Amino acid sequence: TFGCGVSLALGIIFLVVLQLPGILSILVWIMIIVVDIALVGAGYYSRDVSIRWASGTRPGNEATALYYGSFVLYSLAGAWCLLILFMRKKIVLAIACVREASSAISSQ
């Protein structure tokens, strides 16, 4: 019962925070940017590890696969950026819908 009360209180606090001007937009766009940074960072890390492995610590096939995997991650990051660019207006509309829904839920 304690966990239920805590989750209820956190949910109400989250709804109140979402109604603050600009917070919802900032949270959504930060999450979108973090996904892109994570994809680029994973691509960089896997490329770096594949170069270290190619120097002789692992067999050649694993290093080569990881090297090409890094380019897959880079291309996913580019596709993510393009998707966000094309879906920008729909994301803004979804933010407005969530803002209205949170104000409707909290007004009751």
XYZ file of N, CA, C and O in Angstrom, residues 4-20 102-103 105-108:
92
model
N 1.848 2.137 -3.583
C 0.731 2.676 -4.346
C 0.534 4.162 -4.030
O 0.293 4.973 -4.927
N 0.638 4.512 -2.773
C 0.484 5.917 -2.380
C 1.608 6.786 -2.914
O 1.380 7.913 -3.360
N 2.821 6.249 -2.888
C 3.967 7.000 -3.403
C 3.840 7.199 -4.911
O 4.080 8.288 -5.429
N 3.439 6.145 -5.633
C 3.286 6.284 -7.079
C 2.153 7.242 -7.418
O 2.243 7.998 -8.388
N 1.078 7.258 -6.640
C -0.010 8.207 -6.852
C 0.470 9.636 -6.626
O 0.186 10.533 -7.432
N 1.223 9.857 -5.577
C 1.743 11.202 -5.301
C 2.716 11.654 -6.387
O 2.664 12.804 -6.835
N 3.590 10.748 -6.833
C 4.523 11.108 -7.901
C 3.798 11.394 -9.207
O 4.190 12.289 -9.964
N 2.730 10.657 -9.501
C 1.940 10.908 -10.699
C 1.276 12.271 -10.668
O 1.251 12.996 -11.673
N 0.745 12.652 -9.519
C 0.117 13.971 -9.387
C 1.163 15.068 -9.518
O 0.939 16.076 -10.195
N 2.316 14.875 -8.903
C 3.395 15.862 -9.022
C 3.841 15.981 -10.476
O 4.057 17.088 -10.985
N 3.926 14.851 -11.185
C 4.327 14.869 -12.587
C 3.307 15.623 -13.434
O 3.674 16.392 -14.332
N 2.017 15.431 -13.169
C 0.990 16.166 -13.912
C 1.070 17.665 -13.661
O 0.880 18.470 -14.571
N 1.353 18.047 -12.434
C 1.485 19.473 -12.123
C 2.709 20.060 -12.814
O 2.659 21.160 -13.377
N 3.804 19.308 -12.819
C 5.028 19.790 -13.472
C 4.819 19.912 -14.980
O 5.322 20.850 -15.611
N 4.057 19.006 -15.584
C 3.799 19.079 -17.020
C 3.027 20.323 -17.414
O 3.118 20.786 -18.539
N 2.255 20.862 -16.493
C 1.476 22.056 -16.813
C 2.295 23.339 -16.751
O 1.836 24.377 -17.226
N 3.475 23.284 -16.178
C 4.320 24.474 -16.156
C 4.707 24.836 -17.583
O 4.975 23.959 -18.403
N -3.273 16.715 -19.810
C -2.829 16.821 -18.417
C -3.597 17.916 -17.683
O -3.916 17.772 -16.500
N -3.951 18.983 -18.387
C -4.743 20.029 -17.718
C -6.172 19.550 -17.507
O -6.800 19.892 -16.502
N -7.077 16.375 -16.945
C -7.056 15.395 -15.854
C -6.896 16.076 -14.505
O -7.552 15.726 -13.526
N -6.065 17.084 -14.439
C -5.810 17.716 -13.150
C -6.921 18.696 -12.745
O -7.007 19.066 -11.580
N -7.773 19.107 -13.683
C -8.816 20.060 -13.327
C -10.013 19.374 -12.650
O -10.868 20.044 -12.105
N -10.073 18.066 -12.707
C -11.236 17.378 -12.118
C -11.083 17.205 -10.656
O -10.419 16.851 -9.925
